[in-house]
XYZ file of C-alpha atoms in Angstrom:
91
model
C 26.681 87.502 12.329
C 26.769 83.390 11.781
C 25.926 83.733 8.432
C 28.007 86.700 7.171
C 30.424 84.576 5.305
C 27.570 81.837 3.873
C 25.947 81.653 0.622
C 22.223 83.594 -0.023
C 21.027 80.585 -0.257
C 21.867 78.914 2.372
C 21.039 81.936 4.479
C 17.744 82.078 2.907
C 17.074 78.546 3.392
C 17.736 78.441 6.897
C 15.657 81.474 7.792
C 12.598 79.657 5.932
C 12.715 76.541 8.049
C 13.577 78.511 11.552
C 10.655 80.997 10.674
C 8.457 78.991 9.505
C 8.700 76.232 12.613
C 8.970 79.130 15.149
C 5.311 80.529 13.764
C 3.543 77.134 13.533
C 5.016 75.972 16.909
C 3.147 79.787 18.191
C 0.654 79.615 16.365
C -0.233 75.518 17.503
C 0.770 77.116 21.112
C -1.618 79.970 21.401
C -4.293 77.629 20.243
C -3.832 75.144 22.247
C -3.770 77.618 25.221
C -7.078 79.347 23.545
C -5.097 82.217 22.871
C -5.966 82.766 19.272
C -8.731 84.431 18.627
C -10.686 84.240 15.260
C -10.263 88.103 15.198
C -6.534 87.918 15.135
C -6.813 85.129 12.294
C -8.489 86.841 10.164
C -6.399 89.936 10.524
C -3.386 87.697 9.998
C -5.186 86.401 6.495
C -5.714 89.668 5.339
C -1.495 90.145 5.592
C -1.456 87.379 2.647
C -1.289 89.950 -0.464
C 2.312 91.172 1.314
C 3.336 87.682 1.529
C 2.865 87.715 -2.227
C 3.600 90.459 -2.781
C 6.821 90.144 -1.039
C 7.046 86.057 -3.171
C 7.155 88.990 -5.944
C 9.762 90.816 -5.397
C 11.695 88.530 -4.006
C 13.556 87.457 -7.183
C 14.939 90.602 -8.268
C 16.350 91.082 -5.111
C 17.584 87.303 -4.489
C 19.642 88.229 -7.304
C 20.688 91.539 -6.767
C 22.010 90.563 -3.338
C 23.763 87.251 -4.256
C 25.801 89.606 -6.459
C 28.698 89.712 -4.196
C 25.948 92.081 -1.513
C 24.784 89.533 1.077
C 27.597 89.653 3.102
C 26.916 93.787 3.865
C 23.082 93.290 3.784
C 23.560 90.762 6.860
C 25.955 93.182 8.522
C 23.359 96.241 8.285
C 20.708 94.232 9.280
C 22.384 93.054 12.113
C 23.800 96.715 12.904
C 20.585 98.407 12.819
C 18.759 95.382 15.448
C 21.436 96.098 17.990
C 21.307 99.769 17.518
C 17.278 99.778 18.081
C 18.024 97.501 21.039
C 20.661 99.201 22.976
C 18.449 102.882 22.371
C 15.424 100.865 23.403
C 17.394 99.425 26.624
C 18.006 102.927 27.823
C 14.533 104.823 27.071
């Protein structure tokens, strides 16, 4: 809901850095506790052709939602998380 009213980019550009330090700080963390099997590596390498995948299609939709449609993407997702949660709380 903080960044409802921002720019995609900005949006985008903060989700990159606070992903992308939240998995290296877990991933460095799990290692360092021995946690991280080569197993789970590898299955996390084969995931790389969605990353791409998802590096492709990401510029059609950049654009389609900084057409005036980030705002009500941000508000669905949003919507939808605390939906799952609240029906998850009470199952």
């Amino acid at each position: 809901l903080l960044y409802q009213h921002e720019s995609g980019p900005r949006v985008r550009a903060t989700l990159a850095v606070f992903f992308t330090v939240g998995a290296l700080l877990s991933l460095v963390t799990l290692a360092v506790a021995g946690q991280l099997p080569g197993v789970q590596v590898v299955a996390g390498l084969s995931l790389t052709p969605f990353v791409l995948a998802g590096f492709l299609v990401a510029g059609p939709v950049r654009r389609y939602l900084d057409a005036g449609r980030m705002r009500i993407a941000i508000l669905i997702v949003v919507g939808t998380s605390a939906v799952t949660l609240i029906v998850r709380s009470l199952i």
